[in-house]
Amino acid sequence: MRTIIEIKDLKKRYGDGTVALKGVNLNLTKRLTTVIGRNGAGKTTMMRILSTQLMPSSGKAVVDGLDVVRDAWMLRKKLVSIPQEASPMGFLTPMEHLKTYLIARGSTMGQAAKDAENALRTLELWDARNTPADELSGGMKRKIFVAMALAANAEVVFLDEPTTGLDPLSRLEVWSAVKMLKGTVVLTTHYMEEAQELSEEIAMVDHGECIGFGTVQSLLKKFRGMVRAETGADGAKGRYTIGNTKIRYVKLRDAEHYVDEGYTIKPITLEDLFVIRGVELES
Ligand SMILES: Nc1ncnc2c1ncn2[C@@H]1O[C@H](COP(=O)(O)OP(=O)(O)OP(=O)(O)O)[C@@H](O)[C@H]1O
Ligand SMILES: [Mg+2]
C-alpha cells in the first residue's frame, strides 16, 4: 500500500505558547480521509502545516513524496487548500473567481473557461455565475471554493470544513463534488455523518493528539453489541458526564433494564469515541 501522506511526530507550538499539536503520527493511504475533532482539537493547524502554510515546530510531514518544509514550493503546485475561513471577494462573481484562480494556476483562458463551467454546473452555481459574491447566500459563497477545488483538478486537495453552515441539500451537492475530485482528499468536519458518508478512513484528533484512526467499522469495534444509555436524572450513574447528561455504554441485551431505570437508549456513533476519548470501556 502506498503512503500518500506521512505524518511523523508532528508538533506545533504557537508563539503564545499554545501547543496545538502534541506529536501526531499518521499514514494516510486512501483517496479520501476525514479528520474529525472538537473545536480547538488541532485540525486546522494540521491542515495548514500539510498544505505548506504553517511551519511545524518539529516532526515531519511528507505529501505525495514531497516534504512540506523542504519541498514546499514544488508541493504547492500539486495541491489546493481551501481554508476554514475562506470568503470570496464580494465584487467578483463565481465565474470570475474560478477563471482568475485557474489562470493563476497556469491554465489557458480557453481551458479555464471550460473547467470553470463544468465545476459551476456541477455545484449548481451556473445560474449565479455572473452574480457578485456579495449578493449570494453564505452556502453559495462556500460552494465557490469547492468549485475552485473541483475545477483545479489538483493531485491533493485539503478542505477545512467545506460544509459548515450549508443547508442539507447544498451539503449533498458538496459531497457529490468532493466524490468527483480526482486527487487525494483530506477534509475536516464536525459532522459525523459526513465523515461516515465520504471517507474510507477517519482520523480523530483531540487535544492535539490522534486518538483514533481507521474505518468507521474498525473505530467502532470496541462498542460492538453495545448502546448508549443517557440520563439527566439526579443521582443516576454514568461514567461519562457532558453538562448535566450522564452517559454509560451498556450491552444491547440489557437496554430494557436501563429504559426502566429512566435512561434513554441511543445507537452508537463516532461521537461516542470522543465521549470516551480512547479510554477503555467500563466492563
Ligand atoms: N495563530 C494562533 N496562535 C495561537 N494559538 C492558536 C493559533 N491558531 C490556533 N491556535 C490554538 O491552537 C489550538 C488548535 O486550533 P485549531 O484551529 O487547529 O483547531 P481546530 O481543530 O481547527 O478547531 P475548530 O474545529 O474550532 O476549527 C487551539 O487551542 C487554538 O486556540
Ligand atoms: Mg479549524
Coordinates of C-alpha atoms and ligand atoms in Angstrom, one line a residue:
M1 CA 0.0 0.0 0.0
R2 CA 1.4 3.4 -1.0
T3 CA 1.6 6.1 1.7
I4 CA 0.3 9.3 0.2
I5 CA 0.6 11.5 3.3
E6 CA 3.0 10.6 6.0
I7 CA 3.0 12.5 9.3
K8 CA 5.7 11.7 11.9
D9 CA 5.7 13.1 15.4
L10 CA 4.3 16.4 14.2
K11 CA 4.3 19.1 16.8
K12 CA 3.1 22.7 16.7
R13 CA 3.6 25.3 19.4
Y14 CA 2.3 28.8 18.5
G15 CA 4.2 31.9 19.5
D16 CA 2.0 32.5 22.6
G17 CA 2.9 29.1 23.9
T18 CA -0.3 27.2 22.9
V19 CA 0.5 23.7 22.0
A20 CA -1.9 22.8 19.1
L21 CA -0.3 19.5 18.1
K22 CA 1.5 17.3 20.6
G23 CA 3.1 14.7 18.3
V24 CA 0.8 13.4 15.6
N25 CA 1.6 10.2 13.7
L26 CA -0.5 9.2 10.7
N27 CA 0.0 7.4 7.5
L28 CA -2.8 8.3 5.0
T29 CA -3.0 5.9 2.1
K30 CA -6.6 6.2 1.0
R31 CA -8.1 8.5 -1.5
L32 CA -10.3 10.3 1.0
T33 CA -9.5 10.8 4.6
T34 CA -11.7 12.8 7.1
V35 CA -10.2 14.5 10.1
I36 CA -12.7 14.9 12.9
G37 CA -12.4 16.5 16.3
R38 CA -13.9 19.1 18.6
N39 CA -13.3 22.9 18.4
G40 CA -9.6 23.6 19.1
A41 CA -8.6 20.0 18.6
G42 CA -5.8 21.0 16.2
K43 CA -7.4 20.1 12.8
T44 CA -6.8 23.4 11.1
T45 CA -3.3 23.6 12.4
M46 CA -2.6 20.2 10.9
M47 CA -4.2 21.1 7.6
R48 CA -2.2 24.3 7.4
I49 CA 1.0 22.5 8.0
L50 CA 0.2 19.8 5.4
S51 CA -0.6 22.5 2.8
T52 CA 2.6 24.4 3.5
Q53 CA 1.0 27.5 5.0
L54 CA 2.4 27.0 8.5
M55 CA 5.7 25.7 9.7
P56 CA 5.7 22.8 12.1
S57 CA 7.7 23.2 15.4
S58 CA 9.1 19.8 15.0
G59 CA 8.4 16.4 13.3
K60 CA 7.9 15.7 9.7
A61 CA 5.2 15.6 7.1
V62 CA 5.5 14.3 3.6
V63 CA 2.7 14.7 1.0
D64 CA 3.0 12.7 -2.2
G65 CA 6.7 12.3 -1.7
L66 CA 7.4 15.9 -1.0
D67 CA 8.4 17.3 2.4
V68 CA 6.1 20.1 3.5
V69 CA 9.0 22.3 4.6
R70 CA 11.9 21.4 2.3
D71 CA 9.9 20.9 -0.9
A72 CA 7.1 23.5 -0.1
W73 CA 7.4 25.3 -3.5
M74 CA 7.1 22.1 -5.5
L75 CA 4.3 20.8 -3.3
R76 CA 2.2 24.0 -3.7
K77 CA 1.8 23.3 -7.4
K78 CA 0.2 20.0 -6.7
L79 CA -2.3 21.0 -4.1
V80 CA -5.4 23.0 -3.5
S81 CA -6.2 24.1 0.0
I82 CA -9.5 25.7 1.0
P83 CA -9.2 27.3 4.3
Q84 CA -11.9 27.2 7.0
E85 CA -12.3 31.0 7.0
A86 CA -12.3 31.4 3.2
S87 CA -14.6 34.0 2.0
P88 CA -14.9 35.2 -1.6
M89 CA -14.2 38.7 -2.9
G90 CA -17.5 40.4 -2.7
F91 CA -17.4 42.3 -6.0
L92 CA -16.3 39.2 -8.0
T93 CA -18.7 36.7 -9.5
P94 CA -18.3 32.9 -9.1
M95 CA -17.2 32.7 -12.8
E96 CA -14.6 35.4 -12.2
H97 CA -13.3 33.6 -9.1
L98 CA -12.8 30.4 -10.9
K99 CA -11.3 31.8 -14.1
T100 CA -8.8 34.0 -12.2
Y101 CA -7.8 31.1 -10.0
L102 CA -7.3 28.7 -12.8
I103 CA -5.3 31.2 -14.9
A104 CA -3.1 31.9 -11.9
R105 CA -2.5 28.2 -11.6
G106 CA -1.4 28.1 -15.2
S107 CA -4.5 27.3 -17.3
T108 CA -5.1 28.9 -20.7
M109 CA -8.1 31.2 -21.0
G110 CA -10.0 28.6 -23.0
Q111 CA -9.3 25.7 -20.7
A112 CA -10.1 27.9 -17.6
A113 CA -13.5 28.8 -19.1
K114 CA -14.3 25.2 -19.8
D115 CA -13.2 23.8 -16.5
A116 CA -15.0 26.7 -14.7
E117 CA -18.2 25.9 -16.5
N118 CA -18.1 22.2 -15.6
A119 CA -17.5 22.9 -11.9
L120 CA -20.1 25.6 -11.7
R121 CA -22.7 23.4 -13.3
T122 CA -21.8 20.5 -11.0
L123 CA -22.3 22.6 -7.9
E124 CA -25.5 24.3 -9.3
L125 CA -23.8 27.7 -9.3
W126 CA -24.2 28.1 -13.0
D127 CA -27.3 30.3 -12.8
A128 CA -25.5 32.5 -10.3
R129 CA -22.2 32.6 -12.3
N130 CA -22.4 36.3 -13.1
T131 CA -23.8 37.5 -9.7
P132 CA -21.3 39.3 -7.4
A133 CA -20.5 37.1 -4.4
D134 CA -21.8 39.9 -2.1
E135 CA -25.3 39.1 -3.4
L136 CA -25.0 35.3 -2.8
S137 CA -26.1 33.3 0.3
G138 CA -23.5 32.0 2.8
G139 CA -23.8 28.5 1.4
M140 CA -23.3 29.6 -2.2
K141 CA -20.2 31.6 -1.2
R142 CA -18.8 28.4 0.4
K143 CA -19.6 26.4 -2.8
I144 CA -17.5 28.8 -4.9
F145 CA -14.4 27.4 -3.1
V146 CA -15.4 23.8 -3.6
A147 CA -16.0 24.6 -7.3
M148 CA -12.4 26.1 -7.4
A149 CA -11.0 22.9 -5.9
L150 CA -13.0 20.8 -8.4
A151 CA -12.0 22.9 -11.4
A152 CA -8.3 22.9 -10.5
N153 CA -8.1 19.1 -10.8
A154 CA -5.2 19.1 -8.3
E155 CA -3.4 16.0 -7.1
V156 CA -4.0 16.7 -3.4
V157 CA -6.9 18.7 -2.0
F158 CA -7.3 19.9 1.6
L159 CA -10.8 21.1 2.5
D160 CA -11.1 22.6 6.0
E161 CA -14.8 22.3 7.0
P162 CA -16.2 22.6 3.5
T163 CA -19.9 22.2 4.5
T164 CA -20.1 24.2 7.7
G165 CA -23.3 26.3 7.6
L166 CA -24.7 24.7 4.4
D167 CA -28.3 23.5 4.2
P168 CA -28.8 19.8 3.8
L169 CA -29.3 19.9 0.1
S170 CA -26.2 22.1 -0.5
R171 CA -24.3 19.7 1.7
L172 CA -25.3 16.8 -0.6
E173 CA -24.1 18.9 -3.6
V174 CA -20.8 19.5 -2.0
W175 CA -20.5 15.8 -1.1
S176 CA -21.0 14.8 -4.6
A177 CA -18.5 17.3 -5.8
V178 CA -16.0 16.0 -3.2
K179 CA -16.5 12.5 -4.5
M180 CA -15.7 13.8 -8.0
L181 CA -12.3 15.2 -7.0
K182 CA -9.7 13.3 -8.8
G183 CA -6.8 13.6 -6.4
T184 CA -6.2 12.6 -2.8
V185 CA -8.6 14.5 -0.5
V186 CA -8.2 15.3 3.2
L187 CA -11.2 17.1 4.7
T188 CA -12.1 18.2 8.2
T189 CA -15.7 18.2 9.5
H190 CA -17.8 18.4 12.7
Y191 CA -20.5 16.3 11.1
M192 CA -20.1 12.6 11.9
E193 CA -22.4 11.5 9.2
E194 CA -20.3 13.4 6.7
A195 CA -17.2 11.5 7.8
Q196 CA -19.1 8.2 7.5
E197 CA -20.6 9.1 4.1
L198 CA -17.4 10.3 2.5
S199 CA -14.3 8.7 3.8
E200 CA -12.6 5.4 3.6
E201 CA -10.6 6.3 6.7
I202 CA -11.1 8.7 9.6
A203 CA -8.5 10.3 11.8
M204 CA -9.8 11.5 15.1
V205 CA -7.9 14.4 16.6
D206 CA -8.4 15.5 20.2
H207 CA -6.3 18.0 22.3
G208 CA -3.6 17.9 19.7
E209 CA -3.3 14.1 19.5
C210 CA -4.6 11.5 17.2
I211 CA -6.9 9.3 19.4
G212 CA -8.1 7.0 16.6
F213 CA -7.6 6.1 13.0
G214 CA -9.2 3.7 10.7
T215 CA -12.5 2.8 9.0
V216 CA -15.8 3.6 10.8
Q217 CA -16.2 -0.2 11.5
S218 CA -12.8 -0.6 13.0
L219 CA -13.1 2.6 15.1
L220 CA -16.4 1.4 16.5
K221 CA -15.3 -2.2 17.1
K222 CA -14.9 -1.7 20.8
F223 CA -18.6 -0.8 21.0
R224 CA -19.8 -4.0 19.3
G225 CA -23.1 -5.2 20.8
M226 CA -23.5 -2.0 22.9
V227 CA -25.8 1.0 23.0
R228 CA -25.5 4.4 24.7
A229 CA -27.7 4.9 27.8
E230 CA -28.0 8.5 28.9
T231 CA -30.0 10.4 31.6
G232 CA -30.2 13.8 33.2
A233 CA -31.7 12.4 36.4
D234 CA -30.0 13.4 39.7
G235 CA -28.2 10.6 41.4
A236 CA -28.2 8.3 38.3
K237 CA -25.0 6.6 37.5
G238 CA -22.9 7.5 34.4
R239 CA -19.2 7.0 33.9
Y240 CA -19.1 10.0 31.5
T241 CA -20.7 13.3 32.1
I242 CA -21.4 16.0 29.5
G243 CA -23.1 19.0 31.0
N244 CA -26.0 17.5 33.0
T245 CA -26.1 14.4 30.9
K246 CA -24.7 11.2 32.4
I247 CA -23.7 8.6 29.9
R248 CA -22.8 4.9 30.1
Y249 CA -22.3 2.3 27.5
V250 CA -24.3 -0.9 28.1
K251 CA -24.9 -4.2 26.4
L252 CA -27.8 -4.1 23.9
R253 CA -29.4 -7.1 25.7
D254 CA -29.5 -5.0 29.0
A255 CA -31.1 -2.0 27.3
E256 CA -34.6 -2.6 28.5
H257 CA -33.4 -2.6 32.1
Y258 CA -31.9 0.8 31.6
V259 CA -35.1 2.1 30.0
D260 CA -37.0 1.0 33.1
E261 CA -34.4 3.0 35.2
G262 CA -35.2 6.1 33.2
Y263 CA -32.3 6.1 30.8
T264 CA -32.7 7.0 27.1
I265 CA -31.1 4.5 24.7
K266 CA -29.3 5.7 21.6
P267 CA -27.3 3.9 18.9
I268 CA -23.5 4.2 18.9
T269 CA -22.0 6.8 16.6
L270 CA -18.5 8.2 16.1
E271 CA -19.4 10.9 18.6
D272 CA -19.1 8.3 21.3
L273 CA -15.4 7.9 20.6
F274 CA -15.0 11.5 21.7
V275 CA -17.0 10.8 24.8
I276 CA -14.7 8.0 26.0
R277 CA -11.6 9.7 24.5
G278 CA -9.9 6.5 23.6
V279 CA -10.2 5.2 27.2
E280 CA -11.3 1.6 27.7
L281 CA -15.0 1.0 28.3
E282 CA -16.4 0.0 31.7
S283 CA -16.9 -3.7 31.8
Ligands
LIG1 N1 -2.4 31.6 15.4 C1 -2.6 31.0 16.6 N2 -1.9 31.5 17.7 C2 -2.1 30.9 18.9 N3 -2.9 29.8 19.1 C3 -3.6 29.3 18.0 C4 -3.5 29.9 16.7 N4 -4.3 29.2 15.9 C5 -4.8 28.3 16.6 N5 -4.4 28.3 17.9 C6 -4.8 27.4 19.0 O1 -4.4 26.1 18.7 C7 -5.4 25.1 19.1 C8 -5.9 24.3 17.9 O2 -6.6 25.2 17.0 P1 -7.1 24.7 15.6 O3 -7.6 26.0 14.9 O4 -6.0 23.9 14.9 O5 -8.3 23.8 16.0 P2 -9.5 23.1 15.1 O6 -9.5 21.7 15.5 O7 -9.3 23.5 13.7 O8 -10.8 23.8 15.7 P3 -12.2 24.2 15.0 O9 -13.0 23.0 14.9 O10 -12.8 25.2 16.0 O11 -11.9 24.9 13.7 C9 -6.5 25.9 19.8 O12 -6.2 25.9 21.2 C10 -6.3 27.3 19.2 O13 -6.8 28.3 20.1
MG2 MG -10.5 24.5 12.4

